[in-house]
PDB file of C-alpha atoms in Angstrom:
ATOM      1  CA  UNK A   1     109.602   7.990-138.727  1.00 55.00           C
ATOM      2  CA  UNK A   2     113.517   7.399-138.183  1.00 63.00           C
ATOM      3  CA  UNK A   3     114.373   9.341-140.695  1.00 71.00           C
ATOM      4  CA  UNK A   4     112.388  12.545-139.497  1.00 69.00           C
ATOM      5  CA  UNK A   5     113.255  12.391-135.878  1.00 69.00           C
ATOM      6  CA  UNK A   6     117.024  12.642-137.413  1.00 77.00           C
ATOM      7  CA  UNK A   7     116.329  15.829-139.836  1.00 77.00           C
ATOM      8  CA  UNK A   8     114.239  17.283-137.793  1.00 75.00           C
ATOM      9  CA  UNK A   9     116.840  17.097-134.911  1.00 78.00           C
ATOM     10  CA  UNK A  10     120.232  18.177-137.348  1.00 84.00           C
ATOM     11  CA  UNK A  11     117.708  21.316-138.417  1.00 85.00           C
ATOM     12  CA  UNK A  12     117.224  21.871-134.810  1.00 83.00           C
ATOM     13  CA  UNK A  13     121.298  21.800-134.369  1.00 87.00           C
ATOM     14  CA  UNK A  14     121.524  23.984-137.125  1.00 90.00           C
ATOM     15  CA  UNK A  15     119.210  26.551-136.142  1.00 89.00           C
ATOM     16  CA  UNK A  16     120.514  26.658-132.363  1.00 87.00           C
ATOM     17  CA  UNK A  17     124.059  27.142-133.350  1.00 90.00           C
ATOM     18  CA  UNK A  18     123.203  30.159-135.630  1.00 92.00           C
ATOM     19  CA  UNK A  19     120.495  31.755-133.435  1.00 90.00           C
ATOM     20  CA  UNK A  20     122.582  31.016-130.381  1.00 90.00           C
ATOM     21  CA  UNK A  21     124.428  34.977-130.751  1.00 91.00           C
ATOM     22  CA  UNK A  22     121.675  36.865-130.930  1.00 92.00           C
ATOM     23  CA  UNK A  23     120.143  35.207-128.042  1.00 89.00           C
ATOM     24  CA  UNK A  24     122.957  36.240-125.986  1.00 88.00           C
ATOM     25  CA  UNK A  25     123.071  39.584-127.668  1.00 90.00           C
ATOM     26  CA  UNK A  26     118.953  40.060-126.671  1.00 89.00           C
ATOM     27  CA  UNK A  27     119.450  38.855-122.974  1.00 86.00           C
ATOM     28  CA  UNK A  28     122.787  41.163-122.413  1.00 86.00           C
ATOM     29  CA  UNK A  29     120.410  44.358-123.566  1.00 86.00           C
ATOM     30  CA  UNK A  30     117.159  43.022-121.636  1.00 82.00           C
ATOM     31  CA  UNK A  31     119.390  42.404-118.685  1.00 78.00           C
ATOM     32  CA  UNK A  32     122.072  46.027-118.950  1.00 76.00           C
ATOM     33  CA  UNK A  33     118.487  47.959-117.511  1.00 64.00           C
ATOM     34  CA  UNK A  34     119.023  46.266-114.078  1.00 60.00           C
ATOM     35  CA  UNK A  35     122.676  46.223-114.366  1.00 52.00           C
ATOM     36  CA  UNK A  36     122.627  50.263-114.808  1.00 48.00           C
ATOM     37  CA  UNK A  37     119.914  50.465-111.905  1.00 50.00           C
ATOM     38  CA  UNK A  38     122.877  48.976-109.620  1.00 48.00           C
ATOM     39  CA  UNK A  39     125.895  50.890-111.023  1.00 49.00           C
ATOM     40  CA  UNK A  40     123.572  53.888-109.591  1.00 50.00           C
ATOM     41  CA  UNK A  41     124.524  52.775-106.419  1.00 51.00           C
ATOM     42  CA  UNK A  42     128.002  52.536-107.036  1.00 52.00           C
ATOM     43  CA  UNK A  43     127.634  48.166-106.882  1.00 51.00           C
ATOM     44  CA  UNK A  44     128.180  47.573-110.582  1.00 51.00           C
ATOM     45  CA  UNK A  45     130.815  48.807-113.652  1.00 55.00           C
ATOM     46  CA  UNK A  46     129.526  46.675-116.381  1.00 62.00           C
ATOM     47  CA  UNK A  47     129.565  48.416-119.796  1.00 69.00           C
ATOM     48  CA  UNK A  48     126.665  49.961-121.075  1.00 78.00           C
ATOM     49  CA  UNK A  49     125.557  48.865-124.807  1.00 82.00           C
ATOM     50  CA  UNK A  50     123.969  51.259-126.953  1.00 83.00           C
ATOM     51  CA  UNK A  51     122.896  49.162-129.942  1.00 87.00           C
ATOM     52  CA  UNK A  52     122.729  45.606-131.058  1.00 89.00           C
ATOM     53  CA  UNK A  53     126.523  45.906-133.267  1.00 91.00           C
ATOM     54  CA  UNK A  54     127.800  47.664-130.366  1.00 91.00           C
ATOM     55  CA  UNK A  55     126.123  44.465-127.931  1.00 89.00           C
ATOM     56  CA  UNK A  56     127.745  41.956-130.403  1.00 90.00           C
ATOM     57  CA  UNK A  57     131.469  44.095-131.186  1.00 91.00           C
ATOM     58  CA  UNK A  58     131.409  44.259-126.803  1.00 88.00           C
ATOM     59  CA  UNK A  59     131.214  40.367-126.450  1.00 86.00           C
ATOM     60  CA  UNK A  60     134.155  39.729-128.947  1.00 89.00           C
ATOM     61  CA  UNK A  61     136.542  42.477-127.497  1.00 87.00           C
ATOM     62  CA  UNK A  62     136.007  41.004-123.618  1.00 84.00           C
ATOM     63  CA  UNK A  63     134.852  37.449-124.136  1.00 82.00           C
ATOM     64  CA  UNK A  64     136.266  36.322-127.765  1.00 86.00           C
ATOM     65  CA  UNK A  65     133.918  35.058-130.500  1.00 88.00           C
ATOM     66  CA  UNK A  66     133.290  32.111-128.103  1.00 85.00           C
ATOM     67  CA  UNK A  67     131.430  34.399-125.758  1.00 83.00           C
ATOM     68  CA  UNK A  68     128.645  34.794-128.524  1.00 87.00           C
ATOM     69  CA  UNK A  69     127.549  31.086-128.476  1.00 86.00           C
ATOM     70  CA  UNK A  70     127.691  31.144-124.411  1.00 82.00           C
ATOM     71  CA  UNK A  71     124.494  28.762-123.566  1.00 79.00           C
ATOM     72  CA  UNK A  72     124.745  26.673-126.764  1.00 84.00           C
ATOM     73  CA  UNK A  73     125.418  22.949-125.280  1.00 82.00           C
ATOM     74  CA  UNK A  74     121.918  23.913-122.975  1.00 82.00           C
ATOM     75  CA  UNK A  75     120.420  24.958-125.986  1.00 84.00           C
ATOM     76  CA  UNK A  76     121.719  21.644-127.774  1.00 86.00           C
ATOM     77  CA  UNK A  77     119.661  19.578-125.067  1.00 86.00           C
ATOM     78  CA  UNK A  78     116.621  21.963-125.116  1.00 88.00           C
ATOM     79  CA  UNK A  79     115.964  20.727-128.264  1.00 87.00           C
ATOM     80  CA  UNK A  80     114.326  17.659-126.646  1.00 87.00           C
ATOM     81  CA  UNK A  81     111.207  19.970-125.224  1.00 90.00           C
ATOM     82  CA  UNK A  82     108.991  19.817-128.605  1.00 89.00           C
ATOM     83  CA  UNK A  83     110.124  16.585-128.837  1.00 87.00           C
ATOM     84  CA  UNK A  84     108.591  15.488-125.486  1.00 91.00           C
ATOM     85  CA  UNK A  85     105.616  17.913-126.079  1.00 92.00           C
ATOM     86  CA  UNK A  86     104.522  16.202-129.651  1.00 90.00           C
ATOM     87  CA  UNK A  87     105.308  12.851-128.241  1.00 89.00           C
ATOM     88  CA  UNK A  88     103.219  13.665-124.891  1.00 92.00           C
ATOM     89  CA  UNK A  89     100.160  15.410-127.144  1.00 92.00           C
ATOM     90  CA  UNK A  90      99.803  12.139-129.719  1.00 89.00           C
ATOM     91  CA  UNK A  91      99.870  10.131-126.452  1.00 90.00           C
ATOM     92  CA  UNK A  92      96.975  11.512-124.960  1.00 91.00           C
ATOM     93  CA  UNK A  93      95.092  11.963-128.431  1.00 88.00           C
ATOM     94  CA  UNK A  94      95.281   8.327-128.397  1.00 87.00           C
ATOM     95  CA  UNK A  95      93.678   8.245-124.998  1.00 87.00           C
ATOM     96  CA  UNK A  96      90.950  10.277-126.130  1.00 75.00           C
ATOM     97  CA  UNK A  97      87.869  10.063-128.456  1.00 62.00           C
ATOM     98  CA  UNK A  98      87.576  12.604-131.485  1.00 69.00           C
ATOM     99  CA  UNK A  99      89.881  15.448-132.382  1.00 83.00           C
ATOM    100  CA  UNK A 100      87.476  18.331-131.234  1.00 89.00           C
ATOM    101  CA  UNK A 101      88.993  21.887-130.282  1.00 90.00           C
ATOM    102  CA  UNK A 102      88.826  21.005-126.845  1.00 91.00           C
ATOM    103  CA  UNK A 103      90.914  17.859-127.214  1.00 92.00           C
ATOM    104  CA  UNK A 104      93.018  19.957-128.736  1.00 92.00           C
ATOM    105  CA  UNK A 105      93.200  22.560-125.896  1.00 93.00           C
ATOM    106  CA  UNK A 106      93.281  20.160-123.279  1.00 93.00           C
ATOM    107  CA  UNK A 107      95.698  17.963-124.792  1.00 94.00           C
ATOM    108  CA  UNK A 108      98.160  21.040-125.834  1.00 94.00           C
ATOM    109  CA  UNK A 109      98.375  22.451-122.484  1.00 95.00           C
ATOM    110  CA  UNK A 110      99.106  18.833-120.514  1.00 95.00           C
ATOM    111  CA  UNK A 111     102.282  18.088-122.918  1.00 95.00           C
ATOM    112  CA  UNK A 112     103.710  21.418-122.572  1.00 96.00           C
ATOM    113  CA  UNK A 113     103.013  21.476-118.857  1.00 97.00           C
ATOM    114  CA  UNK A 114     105.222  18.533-119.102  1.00 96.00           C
ATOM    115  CA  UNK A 115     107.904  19.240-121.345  1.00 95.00           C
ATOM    116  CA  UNK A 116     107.867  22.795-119.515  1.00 96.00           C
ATOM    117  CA  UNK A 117     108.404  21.161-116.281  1.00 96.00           C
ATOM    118  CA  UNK A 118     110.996  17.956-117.231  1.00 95.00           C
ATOM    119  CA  UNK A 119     113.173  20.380-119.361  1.00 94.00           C
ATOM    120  CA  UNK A 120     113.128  23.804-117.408  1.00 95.00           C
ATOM    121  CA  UNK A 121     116.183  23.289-115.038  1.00 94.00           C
ATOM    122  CA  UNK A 122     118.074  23.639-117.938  1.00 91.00           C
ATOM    123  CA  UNK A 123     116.503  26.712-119.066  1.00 91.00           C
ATOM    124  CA  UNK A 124     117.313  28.533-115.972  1.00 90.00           C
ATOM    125  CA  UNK A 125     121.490  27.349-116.532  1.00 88.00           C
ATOM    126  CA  UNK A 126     120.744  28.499-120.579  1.00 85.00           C
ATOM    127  CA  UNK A 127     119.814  31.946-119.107  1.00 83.00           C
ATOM    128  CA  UNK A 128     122.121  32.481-116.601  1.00 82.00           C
ATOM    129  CA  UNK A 129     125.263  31.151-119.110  1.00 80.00           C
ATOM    130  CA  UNK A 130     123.993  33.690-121.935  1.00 78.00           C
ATOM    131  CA  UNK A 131     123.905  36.424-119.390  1.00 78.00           C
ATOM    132  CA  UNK A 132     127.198  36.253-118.503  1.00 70.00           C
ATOM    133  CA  UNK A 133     126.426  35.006-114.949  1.00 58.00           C
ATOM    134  CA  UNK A 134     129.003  31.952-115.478  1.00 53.00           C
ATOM    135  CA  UNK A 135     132.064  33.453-116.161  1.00 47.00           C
ATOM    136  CA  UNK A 136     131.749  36.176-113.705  1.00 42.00           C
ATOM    137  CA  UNK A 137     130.819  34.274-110.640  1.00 47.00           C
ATOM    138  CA  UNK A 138     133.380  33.133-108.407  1.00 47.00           C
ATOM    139  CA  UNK A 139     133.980  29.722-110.342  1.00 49.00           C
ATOM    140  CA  UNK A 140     136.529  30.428-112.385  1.00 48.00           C
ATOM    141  CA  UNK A 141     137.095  26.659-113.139  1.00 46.00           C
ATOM    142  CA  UNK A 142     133.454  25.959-114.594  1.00 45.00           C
ATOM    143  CA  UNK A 143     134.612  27.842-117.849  1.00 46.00           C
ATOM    144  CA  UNK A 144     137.828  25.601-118.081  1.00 42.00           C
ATOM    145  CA  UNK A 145     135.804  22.746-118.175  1.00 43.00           C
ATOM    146  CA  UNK A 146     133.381  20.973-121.042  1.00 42.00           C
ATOM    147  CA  UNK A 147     130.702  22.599-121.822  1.00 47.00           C
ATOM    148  CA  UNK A 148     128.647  19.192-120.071  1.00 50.00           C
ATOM    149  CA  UNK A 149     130.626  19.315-117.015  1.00 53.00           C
ATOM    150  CA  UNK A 150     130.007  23.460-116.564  1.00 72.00           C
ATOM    151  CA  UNK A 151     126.194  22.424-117.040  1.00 80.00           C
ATOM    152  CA  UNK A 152     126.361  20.346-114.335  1.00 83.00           C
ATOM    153  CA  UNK A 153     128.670  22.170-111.997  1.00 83.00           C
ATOM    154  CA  UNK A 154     126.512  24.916-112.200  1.00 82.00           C
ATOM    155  CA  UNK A 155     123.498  23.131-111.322  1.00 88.00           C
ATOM    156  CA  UNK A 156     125.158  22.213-108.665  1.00 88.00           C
ATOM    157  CA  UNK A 157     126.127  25.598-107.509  1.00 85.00           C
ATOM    158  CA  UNK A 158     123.005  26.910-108.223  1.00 87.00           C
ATOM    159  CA  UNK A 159     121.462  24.114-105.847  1.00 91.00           C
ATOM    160  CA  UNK A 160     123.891  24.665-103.342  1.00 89.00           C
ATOM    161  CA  UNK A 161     123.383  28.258-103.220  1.00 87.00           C
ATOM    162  CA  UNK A 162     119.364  28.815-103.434  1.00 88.00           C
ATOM    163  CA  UNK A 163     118.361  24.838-103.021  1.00 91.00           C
ATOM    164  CA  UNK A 164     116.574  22.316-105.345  1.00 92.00           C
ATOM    165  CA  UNK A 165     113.803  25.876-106.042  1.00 92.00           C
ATOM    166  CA  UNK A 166     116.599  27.721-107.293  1.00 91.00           C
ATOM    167  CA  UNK A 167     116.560  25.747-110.678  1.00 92.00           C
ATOM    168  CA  UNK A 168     112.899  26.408-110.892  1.00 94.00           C
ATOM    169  CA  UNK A 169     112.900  30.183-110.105  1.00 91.00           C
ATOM    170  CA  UNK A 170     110.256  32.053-112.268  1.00 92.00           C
ATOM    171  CA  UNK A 171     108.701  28.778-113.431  1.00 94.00           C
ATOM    172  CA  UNK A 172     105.247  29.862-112.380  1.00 94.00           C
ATOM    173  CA  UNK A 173     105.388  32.666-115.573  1.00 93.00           C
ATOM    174  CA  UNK A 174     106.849  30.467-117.749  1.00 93.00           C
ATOM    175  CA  UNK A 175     103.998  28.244-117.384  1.00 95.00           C
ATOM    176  CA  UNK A 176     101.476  30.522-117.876  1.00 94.00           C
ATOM    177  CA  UNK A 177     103.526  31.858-121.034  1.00 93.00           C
ATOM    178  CA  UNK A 178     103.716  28.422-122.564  1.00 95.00           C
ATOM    179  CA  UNK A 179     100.819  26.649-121.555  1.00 96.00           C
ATOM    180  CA  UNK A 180      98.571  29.173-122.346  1.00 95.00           C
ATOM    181  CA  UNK A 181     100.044  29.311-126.358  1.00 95.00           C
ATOM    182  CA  UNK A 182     100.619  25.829-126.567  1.00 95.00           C
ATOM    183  CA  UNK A 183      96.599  25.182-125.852  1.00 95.00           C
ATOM    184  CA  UNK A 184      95.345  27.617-127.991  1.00 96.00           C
ATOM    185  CA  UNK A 185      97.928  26.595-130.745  1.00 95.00           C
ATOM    186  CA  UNK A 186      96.742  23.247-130.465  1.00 94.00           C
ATOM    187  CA  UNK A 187      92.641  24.045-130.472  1.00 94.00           C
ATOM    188  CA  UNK A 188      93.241  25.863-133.459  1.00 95.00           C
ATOM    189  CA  UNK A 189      95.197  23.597-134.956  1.00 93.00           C
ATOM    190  CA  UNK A 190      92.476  20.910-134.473  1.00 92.00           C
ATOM    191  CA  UNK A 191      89.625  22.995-135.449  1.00 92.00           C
ATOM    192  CA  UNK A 192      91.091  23.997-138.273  1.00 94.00           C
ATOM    193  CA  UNK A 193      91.950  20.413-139.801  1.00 92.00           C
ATOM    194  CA  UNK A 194      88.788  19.399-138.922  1.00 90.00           C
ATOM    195  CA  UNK A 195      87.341  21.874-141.083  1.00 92.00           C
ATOM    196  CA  UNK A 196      89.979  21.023-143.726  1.00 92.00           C
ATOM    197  CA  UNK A 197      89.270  16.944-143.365  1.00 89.00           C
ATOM    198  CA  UNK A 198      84.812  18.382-143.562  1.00 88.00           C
ATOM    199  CA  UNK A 199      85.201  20.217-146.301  1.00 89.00           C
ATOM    200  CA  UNK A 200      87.039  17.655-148.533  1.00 86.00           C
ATOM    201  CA  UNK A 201      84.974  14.952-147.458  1.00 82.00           C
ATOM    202  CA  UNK A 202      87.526  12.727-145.821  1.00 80.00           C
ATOM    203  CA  UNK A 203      86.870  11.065-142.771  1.00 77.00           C
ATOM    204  CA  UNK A 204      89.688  11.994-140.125  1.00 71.00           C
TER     205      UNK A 204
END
């Protein structure tokens, strides 16, 4: 209903915009590994974190408390990826005959492939904003902006830099990553209720 689509998107607000930090703290210590393999070579001086506090206390001294939510207006439009995955998976259920596992499987892996594919551009710009990437690249401006506008200008940089690919770099894993859960999710998820809607005696 109305009313669902509306809490379920203000919880999914609320839970970006708290979660958003310690994404940004989890890709700065994934990412320091590769930094550190550079400064080796003398071609990087990025400071070295030694623990999630000391990840979180480095982002405030050098990038204020606003460095912490770094991503968060991607994240904020990410939130329409389960909503075009559940919207995509009843679709095709109504296509389809029965609610057997392998509707289920089938079914789960086409919507995510789609919601995966139409909303994955902007989880490439979520990445590279939470990483940092943004304000140290040579476009000083883009930070100055709105956080829309810096979205799109750095699209558009990213386009103009590696071409159209460039916003779909390492799409091939995610894939495989989300389709894969999303169809066994699913298959258990129908199995499951069809055992449920069996044992009870209720026609699904």
């Amino acid at each position: 209903t109305l009313f669902r689509s509306i809490f379920a998107s203000i919880s999914g607000v609320v839970t970006v915009l708290l979660s958003n930090p310690f994404w940004v703290v989890n890709i700065r210590l994934k990412l320091q590994g590769v930094a550190f393999k550079a400064k080796e070579k003398g071609e990087s001086k990025e400071r070295r974190f030694t623990s999630v506090v000391d990840c979180f206390l480095g982002i405030v001294e050098h990038e204020g408390w606003q460095g912490l939510w770094l991503g968060t207006s991607s994240s904020l439009m990410l939130i329409s990826n389960p909503s075009i995955q559940y919207s995509c998976y009843e679709y095709l259920k109504r296509l389809q005959l029965g609610n057997t596992a392998i509707a289920g499987l089938v079914n789960g892996a086409v919507s995510k492939f789609v919601a995966t594919m139409a909303t994955y551009p902007l989880q490439v710009i979520q990445t590279q904003r939470r990483s940092g990437r943004l304000s140290t690249e040579k476009t000083p401006q883009l930070t100055k902006r709105s956080s829309f506008l810096s979205i799109v200008d750095q699209a558009s940089t990213i386009i103009k830099r590696d071409g159209l690919a460039g916003l779909f770099r390492g799409l091939e894993s995610k894939l495989l990553q989300t389709i894969l859960t999303s169809a066994l999710m699913f298959c258990i998820y129908e199995e499951l209720a069809n055992i449920v809607f069996s044992v009870a005696g209720v026609e699904r």
